[in-house]
JSON list of C-alpha atoms in Angstrom, two decimals:
[
{"chain": "A", "resi": 151, "resn": "MET", "atom": "CA", "xyz": [131.95, 202.03, -34.73]},
{"chain": "A", "resi": 152, "resn": "LYS", "atom": "CA", "xyz": [132.05, 200.95, -31.12]},
{"chain": "A", "resi": 153, "resn": "ILE", "atom": "CA", "xyz": [133.36, 197.76, -29.58]},
{"chain": "A", "resi": 154, "resn": "SER", "atom": "CA", "xyz": [132.20, 197.22, -26.02]},
{"chain": "A", "resi": 155, "resn": "LEU", "atom": "CA", "xyz": [135.63, 197.15, -24.48]},
{"chain": "A", "resi": 156, "resn": "ALA", "atom": "CA", "xyz": [133.88, 197.21, -21.11]},
{"chain": "A", "resi": 157, "resn": "SER", "atom": "CA", "xyz": [133.27, 193.46, -21.47]},
{"chain": "A", "resi": 158, "resn": "LEU", "atom": "CA", "xyz": [137.03, 192.96, -21.50]},
{"chain": "A", "resi": 159, "resn": "HIS", "atom": "CA", "xyz": [137.54, 192.19, -17.82]},
{"chain": "A", "resi": 160, "resn": "LYS", "atom": "CA", "xyz": [140.44, 194.03, -16.20]},
{"chain": "A", "resi": 161, "resn": "ALA", "atom": "CA", "xyz": [141.40, 190.83, -14.35]},
{"chain": "A", "resi": 162, "resn": "PHE", "atom": "CA", "xyz": [142.29, 189.18, -17.67]},
{"chain": "A", "resi": 163, "resn": "GLU", "atom": "CA", "xyz": [144.39, 192.00, -19.12]},
{"chain": "A", "resi": 164, "resn": "SER", "atom": "CA", "xyz": [147.62, 190.34, -18.03]},
{"chain": "A", "resi": 165, "resn": "ARG", "atom": "CA", "xyz": [148.78, 187.62, -20.38]},
{"chain": "A", "resi": 166, "resn": "ILE", "atom": "CA", "xyz": [149.77, 185.45, -17.40]},
{"chain": "A", "resi": 167, "resn": "ARG", "atom": "CA", "xyz": [146.20, 185.57, -16.09]},
{"chain": "A", "resi": 168, "resn": "LEU", "atom": "CA", "xyz": [144.87, 184.92, -19.57]},
{"chain": "A", "resi": 169, "resn": "GLY", "atom": "CA", "xyz": [147.13, 181.87, -19.62]},
{"chain": "A", "resi": 170, "resn": "ILE", "atom": "CA", "xyz": [146.03, 180.64, -16.18]},
{"chain": "A", "resi": 171, "resn": "MET", "atom": "CA", "xyz": [142.37, 180.94, -17.14]},
{"chain": "A", "resi": 172, "resn": "SER", "atom": "CA", "xyz": [142.95, 179.19, -20.50]},
{"chain": "A", "resi": 173, "resn": "ALA", "atom": "CA", "xyz": [144.73, 176.30, -18.83]},
{"chain": "A", "resi": 174, "resn": "LEU", "atom": "CA", "xyz": [142.10, 175.92, -16.10]},
{"chain": "A", "resi": 175, "resn": "ALA", "atom": "CA", "xyz": [139.22, 176.23, -18.54]},
{"chain": "A", "resi": 176, "resn": "VAL", "atom": "CA", "xyz": [140.32, 173.09, -20.37]},
{"chain": "A", "resi": 177, "resn": "ASN", "atom": "CA", "xyz": [141.61, 171.07, -17.38]},
{"chain": "A", "resi": 178, "resn": "ASP", "atom": "CA", "xyz": [139.43, 170.08, -14.41]},
{"chain": "A", "resi": 179, "resn": "THR", "atom": "CA", "xyz": [142.25, 170.88, -11.99]},
{"chain": "A", "resi": 180, "resn": "LEU", "atom": "CA", "xyz": [145.94, 171.74, -12.25]},
{"chain": "A", "resi": 181, "resn": "ASP", "atom": "CA", "xyz": [148.58, 171.98, -9.56]},
{"chain": "A", "resi": 182, "resn": "PHE", "atom": "CA", "xyz": [151.00, 174.85, -9.15]},
{"chain": "A", "resi": 183, "resn": "ASN", "atom": "CA", "xyz": [153.89, 173.18, -10.99]},
{"chain": "A", "resi": 184, "resn": "SER", "atom": "CA", "xyz": [151.79, 172.24, -14.01]},
{"chain": "A", "resi": 185, "resn": "LEU", "atom": "CA", "xyz": [150.60, 175.82, -14.30]},
{"chain": "A", "resi": 186, "resn": "LYS", "atom": "CA", "xyz": [154.18, 177.00, -13.91]},
{"chain": "A", "resi": 187, "resn": "ASP", "atom": "CA", "xyz": [155.41, 174.69, -16.68]},
{"chain": "A", "resi": 188, "resn": "PHE", "atom": "CA", "xyz": [152.58, 175.72, -18.94]},
{"chain": "A", "resi": 189, "resn": "LEU", "atom": "CA", "xyz": [153.17, 179.42, -18.50]},
{"chain": "A", "resi": 190, "resn": "ASP", "atom": "CA", "xyz": [156.93, 179.47, -18.10]},
{"chain": "A", "resi": 191, "resn": "VAL", "atom": "CA", "xyz": [156.90, 181.98, -15.24]},
{"chain": "A", "resi": 192, "resn": "THR", "atom": "CA", "xyz": [158.60, 182.30, -11.85]},
{"chain": "A", "resi": 193, "resn": "ASP", "atom": "CA", "xyz": [156.97, 181.03, -8.65]},
{"chain": "A", "resi": 194, "resn": "GLY", "atom": "CA", "xyz": [156.45, 184.51, -7.28]},
{"chain": "A", "resi": 195, "resn": "ASN", "atom": "CA", "xyz": [154.97, 185.84, -10.48]},
{"chain": "A", "resi": 196, "resn": "LEU", "atom": "CA", "xyz": [152.55, 182.93, -10.83]},
{"chain": "A", "resi": 197, "resn": "ALA", "atom": "CA", "xyz": [151.57, 183.07, -7.15]},
{"chain": "A", "resi": 198, "resn": "SER", "atom": "CA", "xyz": [150.66, 186.75, -7.34]},
{"chain": "A", "resi": 199, "resn": "HIS", "atom": "CA", "xyz": [148.51, 186.26, -10.46]},
{"chain": "A", "resi": 200, "resn": "ILE", "atom": "CA", "xyz": [146.80, 183.23, -8.89]},
{"chain": "A", "resi": 201, "resn": "LYS", "atom": "CA", "xyz": [146.04, 185.33, -5.82]},
{"chain": "A", "resi": 202, "resn": "ALA", "atom": "CA", "xyz": [144.50, 188.07, -7.96]},
{"chain": "A", "resi": 203, "resn": "LEU", "atom": "CA", "xyz": [142.22, 185.58, -9.74]},
{"chain": "A", "resi": 204, "resn": "GLU", "atom": "CA", "xyz": [141.28, 183.93, -6.43]},
{"chain": "A", "resi": 205, "resn": "LYS", "atom": "CA", "xyz": [140.35, 187.35, -5.04]},
{"chain": "A", "resi": 206, "resn": "GLU", "atom": "CA", "xyz": [137.93, 187.82, -7.95]},
{"chain": "A", "resi": 207, "resn": "ALA", "atom": "CA", "xyz": [136.58, 184.31, -7.19]},
{"chain": "A", "resi": 208, "resn": "PHE", "atom": "CA", "xyz": [137.40, 183.33, -10.78]},
{"chain": "A", "resi": 209, "resn": "ILE", "atom": "CA", "xyz": [139.52, 180.40, -9.64]},
{"chain": "A", "resi": 210, "resn": "GLY", "atom": "CA", "xyz": [139.38, 178.25, -6.52]},
{"chain": "A", "resi": 211, "resn": "VAL", "atom": "CA", "xyz": [141.91, 176.15, -4.67]},
{"chain": "A", "resi": 212, "resn": "SER", "atom": "CA", "xyz": [141.54, 172.69, -3.16]},
{"chain": "A", "resi": 213, "resn": "LYS", "atom": "CA", "xyz": [144.10, 171.46, -0.67]},
{"chain": "A", "resi": 214, "resn": "SER", "atom": "CA", "xyz": [144.70, 167.83, 0.19]},
{"chain": "A", "resi": 215, "resn": "PHE", "atom": "CA", "xyz": [147.50, 165.40, 1.00]},
{"chain": "A", "resi": 216, "resn": "VAL", "atom": "CA", "xyz": [149.00, 162.82, -1.33]},
{"chain": "A", "resi": 217, "resn": "ASN", "atom": "CA", "xyz": [151.48, 160.42, 0.33]},
{"chain": "A", "resi": 218, "resn": "ARG", "atom": "CA", "xyz": [151.52, 162.83, 3.27]},
{"chain": "A", "resi": 219, "resn": "LYS", "atom": "CA", "xyz": [152.66, 165.63, 0.99]},
{"chain": "A", "resi": 220, "resn": "PRO", "atom": "CA", "xyz": [150.49, 168.70, 0.56]},
{"chain": "A", "resi": 221, "resn": "ASN", "atom": "CA", "xyz": [148.77, 168.73, -2.80]},
{"chain": "A", "resi": 222, "resn": "THR", "atom": "CA", "xyz": [147.27, 172.02, -3.92]},
{"chain": "A", "resi": 223, "resn": "LYS", "atom": "CA", "xyz": [145.07, 172.10, -6.96]},
{"chain": "A", "resi": 224, "resn": "TYR", "atom": "CA", "xyz": [143.47, 174.99, -8.75]},
{"chain": "A", "resi": 225, "resn": "PHE", "atom": "CA", "xyz": [140.22, 174.99, -10.65]},
{"chain": "A", "resi": 226, "resn": "ILE", "atom": "CA", "xyz": [138.09, 177.49, -12.52]},
{"chain": "A", "resi": 227, "resn": "THR", "atom": "CA", "xyz": [134.84, 178.60, -10.82]},
{"chain": "A", "resi": 228, "resn": "THR", "atom": "CA", "xyz": [131.48, 178.97, -12.55]},
{"chain": "A", "resi": 229, "resn": "ALA", "atom": "CA", "xyz": [131.79, 182.76, -12.29]},
{"chain": "A", "resi": 230, "resn": "GLY", "atom": "CA", "xyz": [135.31, 182.54, -13.67]},
{"chain": "A", "resi": 231, "resn": "LYS", "atom": "CA", "xyz": [134.23, 180.43, -16.61]},
{"chain": "A", "resi": 232, "resn": "LYS", "atom": "CA", "xyz": [131.44, 182.88, -17.46]},
{"chain": "A", "resi": 233, "resn": "ALA", "atom": "CA", "xyz": [133.64, 185.97, -17.14]},
{"chain": "A", "resi": 234, "resn": "PHE", "atom": "CA", "xyz": [136.41, 184.33, -19.18]},
{"chain": "A", "resi": 235, "resn": "ASN", "atom": "CA", "xyz": [133.99, 183.27, -21.92]},
{"chain": "A", "resi": 236, "resn": "ASP", "atom": "CA", "xyz": [132.57, 186.81, -22.10]},
{"chain": "A", "resi": 237, "resn": "HIS", "atom": "CA", "xyz": [136.11, 188.14, -22.34]},
{"chain": "A", "resi": 238, "resn": "LEU", "atom": "CA", "xyz": [137.00, 185.76, -25.17]},
{"chain": "A", "resi": 239, "resn": "LYS", "atom": "CA", "xyz": [133.78, 186.59, -27.01]},
{"chain": "A", "resi": 240, "resn": "THR", "atom": "CA", "xyz": [134.63, 190.28, -26.95]},
{"chain": "A", "resi": 241, "resn": "LEU", "atom": "CA", "xyz": [138.17, 189.56, -28.16]},
{"chain": "A", "resi": 242, "resn": "GLU", "atom": "CA", "xyz": [136.67, 187.44, -30.92]},
{"chain": "A", "resi": 243, "resn": "GLN", "atom": "CA", "xyz": [134.47, 190.36, -32.01]},
{"chain": "A", "resi": 244, "resn": "LEU", "atom": "CA", "xyz": [137.46, 192.67, -31.94]},
{"chain": "A", "resi": 245, "resn": "ILE", "atom": "CA", "xyz": [139.43, 190.25, -34.13]},
{"chain": "A", "resi": 246, "resn": "LYS", "atom": "CA", "xyz": [136.49, 189.92, -36.53]},
{"chain": "A", "resi": 247, "resn": "SER", "atom": "CA", "xyz": [136.20, 193.71, -36.77]},
{"chain": "A", "resi": 248, "resn": "GLN", "atom": "CA", "xyz": [139.80, 193.74, -38.03]},
{"chain": "A", "resi": 249, "resn": "LYS", "atom": "CA", "xyz": [139.21, 191.40, -40.93]},
{"chain": "A", "resi": 250, "resn": "PRO", "atom": "CA", "xyz": [138.40, 192.81, -44.32]},
{"chain": "B", "resi": 193, "resn": "MET", "atom": "CA", "xyz": [149.89, 172.04, -24.19]},
{"chain": "B", "resi": 194, "resn": "LYS", "atom": "CA", "xyz": [151.66, 175.34, -24.63]},
{"chain": "B", "resi": 195, "resn": "ILE", "atom": "CA", "xyz": [150.41, 178.58, -26.08]},
{"chain": "B", "resi": 196, "resn": "SER", "atom": "CA", "xyz": [153.17, 181.03, -26.90]},
{"chain": "B", "resi": 197, "resn": "LEU", "atom": "CA", "xyz": [151.95, 183.78, -24.62]},
{"chain": "B", "resi": 198, "resn": "ALA", "atom": "CA", "xyz": [155.21, 185.57, -25.37]},
{"chain": "B", "resi": 199, "resn": "SER", "atom": "CA", "xyz": [153.70, 186.74, -28.67]},
{"chain": "B", "resi": 200, "resn": "LEU", "atom": "CA", "xyz": [151.09, 188.62, -26.65]},
{"chain": "B", "resi": 201, "resn": "HIS", "atom": "CA", "xyz": [152.75, 192.02, -26.57]},
{"chain": "B", "resi": 202, "resn": "LYS", "atom": "CA", "xyz": [152.78, 193.71, -23.17]},
{"chain": "B", "resi": 203, "resn": "ALA", "atom": "CA", "xyz": [151.93, 197.03, -24.82]},
{"chain": "B", "resi": 204, "resn": "PHE", "atom": "CA", "xyz": [148.53, 195.66, -25.82]},
{"chain": "B", "resi": 205, "resn": "GLU", "atom": "CA", "xyz": [147.54, 194.20, -22.46]},
{"chain": "B", "resi": 206, "resn": "SER", "atom": "CA", "xyz": [145.45, 197.24, -21.58]},
{"chain": "B", "resi": 207, "resn": "ARG", "atom": "CA", "xyz": [142.02, 197.21, -23.17]},
{"chain": "B", "resi": 208, "resn": "ILE", "atom": "CA", "xyz": [142.32, 200.93, -23.91]},
{"chain": "B", "resi": 209, "resn": "ARG", "atom": "CA", "xyz": [145.46, 200.29, -25.98]},
{"chain": "B", "resi": 210, "resn": "LEU", "atom": "CA", "xyz": [143.81, 197.33, -27.63]},
{"chain": "B", "resi": 211, "resn": "GLY", "atom": "CA", "xyz": [140.99, 199.71, -28.55]},
{"chain": "B", "resi": 212, "resn": "ILE", "atom": "CA", "xyz": [143.32, 202.43, -29.86]},
{"chain": "B", "resi": 213, "resn": "MET", "atom": "CA", "xyz": [145.14, 199.90, -32.05]},
{"chain": "B", "resi": 214, "resn": "SER", "atom": "CA", "xyz": [141.87, 198.42, -33.33]},
{"chain": "B", "resi": 215, "resn": "ALA", "atom": "CA", "xyz": [140.53, 201.82, -34.26]},
{"chain": "B", "resi": 216, "resn": "LEU", "atom": "CA", "xyz": [143.74, 202.92, -35.96]},
{"chain": "B", "resi": 217, "resn": "ALA", "atom": "CA", "xyz": [144.14, 199.61, -37.78]},
{"chain": "B", "resi": 218, "resn": "VAL", "atom": "CA", "xyz": [140.90, 200.17, -39.66]},
{"chain": "B", "resi": 219, "resn": "ASN", "atom": "CA", "xyz": [141.10, 203.96, -40.12]},
{"chain": "B", "resi": 220, "resn": "ASP", "atom": "CA", "xyz": [143.92, 205.71, -41.98]},
{"chain": "B", "resi": 221, "resn": "THR", "atom": "CA", "xyz": [144.04, 208.45, -39.36]},
{"chain": "B", "resi": 222, "resn": "LEU", "atom": "CA", "xyz": [141.93, 209.50, -36.39]},
{"chain": "B", "resi": 223, "resn": "ASP", "atom": "CA", "xyz": [142.07, 212.64, -34.28]},
{"chain": "B", "resi": 224, "resn": "PHE", "atom": "CA", "xyz": [142.09, 212.70, -30.50]},
{"chain": "B", "resi": 225, "resn": "ASN", "atom": "CA", "xyz": [138.38, 213.35, -30.13]},
{"chain": "B", "resi": 226, "resn": "SER", "atom": "CA", "xyz": [137.34, 210.55, -32.47]},
{"chain": "B", "resi": 227, "resn": "LEU", "atom": "CA", "xyz": [139.50, 208.14, -30.49]},
{"chain": "B", "resi": 228, "resn": "LYS", "atom": "CA", "xyz": [138.02, 209.49, -27.28]},
{"chain": "B", "resi": 229, "resn": "ASP", "atom": "CA", "xyz": [134.45, 209.00, -28.54]},
{"chain": "B", "resi": 230, "resn": "PHE", "atom": "CA", "xyz": [135.27, 205.52, -29.75]},
{"chain": "B", "resi": 231, "resn": "LEU", "atom": "CA", "xyz": [136.82, 204.40, -26.49]},
{"chain": "B", "resi": 232, "resn": "ASP", "atom": "CA", "xyz": [134.73, 206.37, -24.03]},
{"chain": "B", "resi": 233, "resn": "VAL", "atom": "CA", "xyz": [137.67, 207.39, -21.85]},
{"chain": "B", "resi": 234, "resn": "THR", "atom": "CA", "xyz": [138.89, 210.60, -20.23]},
{"chain": "B", "resi": 235, "resn": "ASP", "atom": "CA", "xyz": [141.40, 212.91, -21.94]},
{"chain": "B", "resi": 236, "resn": "GLY", "atom": "CA", "xyz": [144.15, 212.11, -19.45]},
{"chain": "B", "resi": 237, "resn": "ASN", "atom": "CA", "xyz": [143.66, 208.39, -19.68]},
{"chain": "B", "resi": 238, "resn": "LEU", "atom": "CA", "xyz": [143.64, 208.39, -23.48]},
{"chain": "B", "resi": 239, "resn": "ALA", "atom": "CA", "xyz": [146.67, 210.70, -23.66]},
{"chain": "B", "resi": 240, "resn": "SER", "atom": "CA", "xyz": [148.75, 208.43, -21.43]},
{"chain": "B", "resi": 241, "resn": "HIS", "atom": "CA", "xyz": [147.91, 205.31, -23.46]},
{"chain": "B", "resi": 242, "resn": "ILE", "atom": "CA", "xyz": [148.63, 207.14, -26.73]},
{"chain": "B", "resi": 243, "resn": "LYS", "atom": "CA", "xyz": [151.99, 208.19, -25.31]},
{"chain": "B", "resi": 244, "resn": "ALA", "atom": "CA", "xyz": [152.82, 204.60, -24.37]},
{"chain": "B", "resi": 245, "resn": "LEU", "atom": "CA", "xyz": [152.02, 203.36, -27.90]},
{"chain": "B", "resi": 246, "resn": "GLU", "atom": "CA", "xyz": [153.97, 206.24, -29.46]},
{"chain": "B", "resi": 247, "resn": "LYS", "atom": "CA", "xyz": [156.96, 205.32, -27.31]},
{"chain": "B", "resi": 248, "resn": "GLU", "atom": "CA", "xyz": [156.85, 201.79, -28.75]},
{"chain": "B", "resi": 249, "resn": "ALA", "atom": "CA", "xyz": [156.62, 203.38, -32.21]},
{"chain": "B", "resi": 250, "resn": "PHE", "atom": "CA", "xyz": [153.38, 201.45, -32.79]},
{"chain": "B", "resi": 251, "resn": "ILE", "atom": "CA", "xyz": [151.48, 204.63, -33.59]},
{"chain": "B", "resi": 252, "resn": "GLY", "atom": "CA", "xyz": [152.59, 207.93, -35.04]},
{"chain": "B", "resi": 253, "resn": "VAL", "atom": "CA", "xyz": [151.24, 211.46, -34.88]},
{"chain": "B", "resi": 254, "resn": "SER", "atom": "CA", "xyz": [150.91, 214.05, -37.64]},
{"chain": "B", "resi": 255, "resn": "LYS", "atom": "CA", "xyz": [150.36, 217.67, -36.71]},
{"chain": "B", "resi": 256, "resn": "SER", "atom": "CA", "xyz": [148.94, 220.27, -39.06]},
{"chain": "B", "resi": 257, "resn": "PHE", "atom": "CA", "xyz": [146.62, 223.28, -39.09]},
{"chain": "B", "resi": 258, "resn": "VAL", "atom": "CA", "xyz": [143.05, 223.33, -40.36]},
{"chain": "B", "resi": 259, "resn": "ASN", "atom": "CA", "xyz": [141.51, 226.82, -40.48]},
{"chain": "B", "resi": 260, "resn": "ARG", "atom": "CA", "xyz": [144.40, 228.01, -38.34]},
{"chain": "B", "resi": 261, "resn": "LYS", "atom": "CA", "xyz": [143.45, 225.50, -35.65]},
{"chain": "B", "resi": 262, "resn": "PRO", "atom": "CA", "xyz": [145.91, 222.77, -34.70]},
{"chain": "B", "resi": 263, "resn": "ASN", "atom": "CA", "xyz": [144.85, 219.41, -36.06]},
{"chain": "B", "resi": 264, "resn": "THR", "atom": "CA", "xyz": [146.53, 216.36, -34.58]},
{"chain": "B", "resi": 265, "resn": "LYS", "atom": "CA", "xyz": [146.00, 213.01, -36.19]},
{"chain": "B", "resi": 266, "resn": "TYR", "atom": "CA", "xyz": [147.14, 209.59, -35.14]},
{"chain": "B", "resi": 267, "resn": "PHE", "atom": "CA", "xyz": [147.97, 206.67, -37.39]},
{"chain": "B", "resi": 268, "resn": "ILE", "atom": "CA", "xyz": [149.24, 203.12, -36.98]},
{"chain": "B", "resi": 269, "resn": "THR", "atom": "CA", "xyz": [152.86, 202.47, -38.04]},
{"chain": "B", "resi": 270, "resn": "THR", "atom": "CA", "xyz": [154.04, 199.46, -40.04]},
{"chain": "B", "resi": 271, "resn": "ALA", "atom": "CA", "xyz": [155.70, 198.04, -36.92]},
{"chain": "B", "resi": 272, "resn": "GLY", "atom": "CA", "xyz": [152.50, 198.67, -34.98]},
{"chain": "B", "resi": 273, "resn": "LYS", "atom": "CA", "xyz": [150.37, 196.89, -37.56]},
{"chain": "B", "resi": 274, "resn": "LYS", "atom": "CA", "xyz": [152.67, 193.88, -37.54]},
{"chain": "B", "resi": 275, "resn": "ALA", "atom": "CA", "xyz": [152.87, 193.67, -33.73]},
{"chain": "B", "resi": 276, "resn": "PHE", "atom": "CA", "xyz": [149.09, 194.11, -33.43]},
{"chain": "B", "resi": 277, "resn": "ASN", "atom": "CA", "xyz": [148.41, 191.42, -36.04]},
{"chain": "B", "resi": 278, "resn": "ASP", "atom": "CA", "xyz": [150.76, 189.01, -34.25]},
{"chain": "B", "resi": 279, "resn": "HIS", "atom": "CA", "xyz": [148.98, 189.79, -31.00]},
{"chain": "B", "resi": 280, "resn": "LEU", "atom": "CA", "xyz": [145.55, 189.12, -32.52]},
{"chain": "B", "resi": 281, "resn": "LYS", "atom": "CA", "xyz": [146.78, 185.89, -34.10]},
{"chain": "B", "resi": 282, "resn": "THR", "atom": "CA", "xyz": [147.92, 184.61, -30.72]},
{"chain": "B", "resi": 283, "resn": "LEU", "atom": "CA", "xyz": [144.61, 185.60, -29.15]},
{"chain": "B", "resi": 284, "resn": "GLU", "atom": "CA", "xyz": [142.85, 183.80, -31.97]},
{"chain": "B", "resi": 285, "resn": "GLN", "atom": "CA", "xyz": [144.85, 180.62, -31.24]},
{"chain": "B", "resi": 286, "resn": "LEU", "atom": "CA", "xyz": [144.05, 180.94, -27.56]},
{"chain": "B", "resi": 287, "resn": "ILE", "atom": "CA", "xyz": [140.33, 181.28, -28.37]},
{"chain": "B", "resi": 288, "resn": "LYS", "atom": "CA", "xyz": [140.50, 178.28, -30.71]},
{"chain": "B", "resi": 289, "resn": "SER", "atom": "CA", "xyz": [142.24, 176.21, -28.02]},
{"chain": "B", "resi": 290, "resn": "GLN", "atom": "CA", "xyz": [139.19, 176.83, -25.82]},
{"chain": "B", "resi": 291, "resn": "LYS", "atom": "CA", "xyz": [136.67, 175.42, -28.27]},
{"chain": "B", "resi": 292, "resn": "PRO", "atom": "CA", "xyz": [135.69, 171.78, -28.02]}
]
């Protein structure tokens, strides 16, 4: 009767980070405001969670200019995709273990 | 493109608490040592997460004596079961949203 909770990555414990990863896993890139709309969080809150995921190299950032305005886009990295998939697989097992 | 992350309860963000709830959802009662074995955590760590879940009234504790030794057992409450099920349902939706 053991579930390998170790494969639940600490970086994804926060629901905001879970949301960021979910959104970036199904979209090639998203800018800050799209992520903000999706998650319904404050700028500061989102920025700090983005920073944490960047630090783990689970998401990356690409900066460019559109009509001379800075345009920052976020994307999921290969390592991020793998870690997130492993995390979801473990959650899936946990959910299965709860069904009669 | 919105997942209601609000139904992810903050109390279950920690994987240890997710583990405690999982274990108690499928066992009528469990004592401290069984939970400890299941989760592979230290006494202090487990105790603090149990306290947090007790505070939310998601788990309860029953104290008795067996052979004159104190016997403390933990169980999931009705509110805990409901909140945990809602949490798992939201995770399930999130997982589904990730599948092509």
